[in-house]
Amino acid sequence: MNEFENNVQSKRNDLIDSGVAFVVSFGFFALLFAVGTIVSFVGS
């Protein structure tokens, strides 16, 4: 065992972190899409 494996800073599951990151980024782009759709709808 090396020192890096013994001294872990975060013991949380990587799957949870990546899932949260995916949801946040998806929500951001969905928000941009919604704003663009609303602007396009109001502008027409």
Coordinates of C-alpha atoms in Angstrom, one line a residue:
M1 CA 0.0 0.0 0.0
N2 CA 1.3 3.4 -0.8
E3 CA 0.8 6.6 1.2
F4 CA -1.7 8.0 -1.3
E5 CA -4.1 5.1 -0.8
N6 CA -3.9 5.4 3.0
N7 CA -4.4 9.2 3.1
V8 CA -7.8 9.6 1.4
Q9 CA -9.3 13.1 1.7
S10 CA -12.8 12.2 0.6
K11 CA -14.4 8.9 1.4
R12 CA -17.6 9.6 -0.6
N13 CA -18.7 7.5 -3.5
D14 CA -17.4 8.9 -6.9
L15 CA -20.7 7.8 -8.5
I16 CA -22.7 10.1 -6.3
D17 CA -20.3 13.0 -7.1
S18 CA -20.4 12.4 -10.8
G19 CA -24.2 12.1 -10.7
V20 CA -24.6 15.4 -8.9
A21 CA -22.2 17.0 -11.4
F22 CA -24.2 15.6 -14.3
V23 CA -27.5 16.8 -12.9
V24 CA -26.1 20.3 -12.2
S25 CA -24.7 20.7 -15.7
F26 CA -27.8 19.3 -17.3
G27 CA -29.9 21.7 -15.3
F28 CA -27.7 24.6 -16.4
F29 CA -28.1 23.8 -20.1
A30 CA -31.8 23.1 -19.7
L31 CA -32.2 26.5 -18.0
L32 CA -30.3 28.2 -21.0
F33 CA -32.5 26.3 -23.4
A34 CA -35.7 27.4 -21.5
V35 CA -34.6 31.0 -21.5
G36 CA -33.8 30.9 -25.2
T37 CA -37.1 29.3 -26.0
I38 CA -39.0 31.9 -23.9
V39 CA -37.1 34.8 -25.6
S40 CA -37.8 33.2 -29.1
F41 CA -41.5 32.8 -28.2
V42 CA -41.9 36.4 -26.9
G43 CA -39.9 37.8 -29.8
S44 CA -42.1 36.2 -32.4

